[in-house]
PDB file of C-alpha atoms in Angstrom:
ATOM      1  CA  UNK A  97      84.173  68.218 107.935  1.00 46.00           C
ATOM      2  CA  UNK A  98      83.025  69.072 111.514  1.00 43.00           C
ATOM      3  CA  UNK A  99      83.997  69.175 115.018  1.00 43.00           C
ATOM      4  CA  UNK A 100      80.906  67.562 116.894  1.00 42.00           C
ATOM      5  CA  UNK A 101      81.426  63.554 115.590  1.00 44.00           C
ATOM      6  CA  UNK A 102      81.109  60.761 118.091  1.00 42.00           C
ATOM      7  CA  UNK A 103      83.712  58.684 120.280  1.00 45.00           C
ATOM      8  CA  UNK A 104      86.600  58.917 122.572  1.00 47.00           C
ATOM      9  CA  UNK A 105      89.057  61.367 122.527  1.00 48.00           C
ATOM     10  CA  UNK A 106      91.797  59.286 122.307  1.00 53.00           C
ATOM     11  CA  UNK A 107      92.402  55.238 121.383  1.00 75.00           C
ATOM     12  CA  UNK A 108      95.440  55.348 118.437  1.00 87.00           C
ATOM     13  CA  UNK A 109      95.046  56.566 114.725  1.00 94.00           C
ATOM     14  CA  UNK A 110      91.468  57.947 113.362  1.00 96.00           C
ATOM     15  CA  UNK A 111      90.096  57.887 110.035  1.00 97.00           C
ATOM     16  CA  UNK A 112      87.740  61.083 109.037  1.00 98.00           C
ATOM     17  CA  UNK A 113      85.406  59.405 106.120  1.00 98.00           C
ATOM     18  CA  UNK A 114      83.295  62.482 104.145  1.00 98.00           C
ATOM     19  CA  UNK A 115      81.212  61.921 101.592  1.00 98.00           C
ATOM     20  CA  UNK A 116      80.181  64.865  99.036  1.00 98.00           C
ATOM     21  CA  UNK A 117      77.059  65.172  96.649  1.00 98.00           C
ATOM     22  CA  UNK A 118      78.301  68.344  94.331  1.00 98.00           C
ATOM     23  CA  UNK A 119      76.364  71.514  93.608  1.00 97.00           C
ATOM     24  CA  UNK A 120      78.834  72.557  91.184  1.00 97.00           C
ATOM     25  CA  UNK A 121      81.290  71.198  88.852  1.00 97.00           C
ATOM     26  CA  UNK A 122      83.951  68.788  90.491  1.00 97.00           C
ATOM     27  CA  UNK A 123      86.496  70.919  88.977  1.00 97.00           C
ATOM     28  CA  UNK A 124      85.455  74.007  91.307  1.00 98.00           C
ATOM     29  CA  UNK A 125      84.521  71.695  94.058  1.00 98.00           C
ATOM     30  CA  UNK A 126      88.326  69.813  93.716  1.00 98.00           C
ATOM     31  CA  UNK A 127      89.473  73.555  93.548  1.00 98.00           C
ATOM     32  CA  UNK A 128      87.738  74.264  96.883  1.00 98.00           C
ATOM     33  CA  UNK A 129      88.790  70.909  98.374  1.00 98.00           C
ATOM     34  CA  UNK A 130      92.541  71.352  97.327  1.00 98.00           C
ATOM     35  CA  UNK A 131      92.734  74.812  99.405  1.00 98.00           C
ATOM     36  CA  UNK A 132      90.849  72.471 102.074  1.00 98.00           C
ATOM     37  CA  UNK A 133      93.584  70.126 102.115  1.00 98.00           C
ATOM     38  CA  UNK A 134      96.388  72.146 102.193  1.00 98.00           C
ATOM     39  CA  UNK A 135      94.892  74.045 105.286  1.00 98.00           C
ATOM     40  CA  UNK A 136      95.053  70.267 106.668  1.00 98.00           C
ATOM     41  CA  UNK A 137      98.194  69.330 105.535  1.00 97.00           C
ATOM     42  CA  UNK A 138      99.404  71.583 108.242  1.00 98.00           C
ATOM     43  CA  UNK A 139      97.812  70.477 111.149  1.00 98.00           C
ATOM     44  CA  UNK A 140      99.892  68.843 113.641  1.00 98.00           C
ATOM     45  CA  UNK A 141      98.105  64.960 113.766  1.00 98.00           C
ATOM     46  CA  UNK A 142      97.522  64.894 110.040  1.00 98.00           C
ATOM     47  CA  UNK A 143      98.843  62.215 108.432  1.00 97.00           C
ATOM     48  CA  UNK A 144      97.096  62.422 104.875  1.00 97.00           C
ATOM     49  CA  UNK A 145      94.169  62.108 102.961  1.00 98.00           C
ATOM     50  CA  UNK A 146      92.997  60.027  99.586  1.00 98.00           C
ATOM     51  CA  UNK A 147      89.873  61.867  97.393  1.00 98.00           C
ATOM     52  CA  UNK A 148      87.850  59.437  95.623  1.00 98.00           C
ATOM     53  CA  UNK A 149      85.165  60.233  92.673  1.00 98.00           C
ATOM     54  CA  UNK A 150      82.366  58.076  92.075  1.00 98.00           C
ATOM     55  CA  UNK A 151      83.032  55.980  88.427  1.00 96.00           C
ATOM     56  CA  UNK A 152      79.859  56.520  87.484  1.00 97.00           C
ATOM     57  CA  UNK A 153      78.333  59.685  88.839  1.00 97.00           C
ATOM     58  CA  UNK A 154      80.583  62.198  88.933  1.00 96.00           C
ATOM     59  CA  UNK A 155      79.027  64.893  91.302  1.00 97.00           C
ATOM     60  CA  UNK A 156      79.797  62.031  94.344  1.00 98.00           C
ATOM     61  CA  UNK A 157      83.261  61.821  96.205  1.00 98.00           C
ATOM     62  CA  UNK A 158      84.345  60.434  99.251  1.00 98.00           C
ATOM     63  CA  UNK A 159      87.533  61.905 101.531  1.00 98.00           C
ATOM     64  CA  UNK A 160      89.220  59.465 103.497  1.00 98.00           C
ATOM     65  CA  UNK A 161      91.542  61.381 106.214  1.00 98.00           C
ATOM     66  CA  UNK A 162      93.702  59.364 108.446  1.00 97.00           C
ATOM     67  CA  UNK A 163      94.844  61.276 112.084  1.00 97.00           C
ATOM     68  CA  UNK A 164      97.139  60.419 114.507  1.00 97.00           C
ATOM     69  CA  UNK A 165      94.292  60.490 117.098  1.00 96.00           C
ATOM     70  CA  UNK A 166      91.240  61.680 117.554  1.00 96.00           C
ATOM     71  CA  UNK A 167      92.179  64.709 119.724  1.00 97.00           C
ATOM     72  CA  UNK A 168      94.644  66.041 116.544  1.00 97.00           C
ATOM     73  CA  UNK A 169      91.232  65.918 114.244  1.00 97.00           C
ATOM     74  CA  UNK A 170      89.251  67.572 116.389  1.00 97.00           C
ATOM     75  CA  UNK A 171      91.908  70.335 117.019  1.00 98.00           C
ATOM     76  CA  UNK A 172      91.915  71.003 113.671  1.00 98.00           C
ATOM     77  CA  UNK A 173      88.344  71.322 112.726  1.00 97.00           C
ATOM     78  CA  UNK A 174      88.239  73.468 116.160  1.00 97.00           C
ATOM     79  CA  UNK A 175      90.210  76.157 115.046  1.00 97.00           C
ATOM     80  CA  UNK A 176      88.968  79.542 113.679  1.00 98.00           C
ATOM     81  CA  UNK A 177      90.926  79.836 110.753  1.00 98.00           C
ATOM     82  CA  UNK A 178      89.182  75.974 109.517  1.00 98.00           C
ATOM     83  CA  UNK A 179      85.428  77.720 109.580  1.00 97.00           C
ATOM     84  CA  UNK A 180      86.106  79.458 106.128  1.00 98.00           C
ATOM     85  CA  UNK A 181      87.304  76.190 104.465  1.00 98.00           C
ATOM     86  CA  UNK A 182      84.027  74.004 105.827  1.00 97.00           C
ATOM     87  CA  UNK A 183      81.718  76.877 104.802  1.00 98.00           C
ATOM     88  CA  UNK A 184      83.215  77.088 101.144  1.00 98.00           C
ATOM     89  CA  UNK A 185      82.543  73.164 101.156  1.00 98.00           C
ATOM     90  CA  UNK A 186      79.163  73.718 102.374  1.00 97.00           C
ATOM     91  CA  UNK A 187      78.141  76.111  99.774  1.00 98.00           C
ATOM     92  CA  UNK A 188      79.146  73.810  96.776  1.00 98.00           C
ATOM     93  CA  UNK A 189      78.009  70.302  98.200  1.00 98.00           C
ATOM     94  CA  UNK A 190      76.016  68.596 100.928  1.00 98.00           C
ATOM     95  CA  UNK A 191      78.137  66.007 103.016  1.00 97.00           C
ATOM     96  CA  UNK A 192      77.879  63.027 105.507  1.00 97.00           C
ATOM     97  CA  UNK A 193      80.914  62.598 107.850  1.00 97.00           C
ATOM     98  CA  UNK A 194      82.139  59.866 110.356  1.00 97.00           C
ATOM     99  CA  UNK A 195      84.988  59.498 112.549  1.00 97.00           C
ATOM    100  CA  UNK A 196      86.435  55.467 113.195  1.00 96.00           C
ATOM    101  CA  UNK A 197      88.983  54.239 115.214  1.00 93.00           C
ATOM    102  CA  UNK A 198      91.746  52.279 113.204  1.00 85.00           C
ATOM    103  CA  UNK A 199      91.544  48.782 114.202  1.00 85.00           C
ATOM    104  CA  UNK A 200      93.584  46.532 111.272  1.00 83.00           C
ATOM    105  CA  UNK A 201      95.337  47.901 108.432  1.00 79.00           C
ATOM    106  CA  UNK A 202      97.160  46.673 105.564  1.00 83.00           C
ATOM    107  CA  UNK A 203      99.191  48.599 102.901  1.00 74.00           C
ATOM    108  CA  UNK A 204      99.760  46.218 100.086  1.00 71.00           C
ATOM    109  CA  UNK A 205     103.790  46.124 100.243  1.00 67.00           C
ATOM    110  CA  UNK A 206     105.072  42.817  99.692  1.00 62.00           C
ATOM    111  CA  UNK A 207     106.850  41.840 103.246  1.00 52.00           C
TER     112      UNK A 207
END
């Protein structure tokens, strides 16, 4: 996860996509993520986050994080106390991250 991603400050809910390649098991690297998430979890702006692993290779997920706004993500990432959780990520896996702009949304609940 970092700080320095692209776009306005502001403009309505964000989604935070990361995507993981594994240098260890995924059982140490969902350990790692887990303490990651909690961390998050607290963060005023977070609204929660879905972990995906790849069917067929195992060593890939994806984390899909959805923010109030783009200013709550950023604050979070900002802070000190997040630098020990992204460099505990860093040393178990390499990772791509982009930050979007929610624009249409569905949740599958029958109306």
């Amino acid at each position: 996860m970092s700080a320095a991603q692209p776009g306005p400050a502001s403009g309505g809910p964000a989604t935070f996509v990361n995507s993981f390649t594994l240098r260890t098991s995924p059982e140490e690297f969902e350990d790692v993520f887990a303490r990651t998430a909690r961390f998050m979890e607290h963060q005023p702006g977070f609204l929660g986050y879905t972990l995906v692993r790849h069917l067929e290779q195992p060593h890939s997920y994806v984390n899909i994080a959805r923010w109030t706004d783009v200013a709550a993500f950023r604050a979070a990432v900002g802070q000190a106390a997040f630098r020990p959780h992204a460099e505990a990520l860093r040393a178990i896996s390499t990772s791509s991250s982009e930050l979007y702009l929610e624009r249409r949304s569905a949740d599958g609940e029958a109306r």
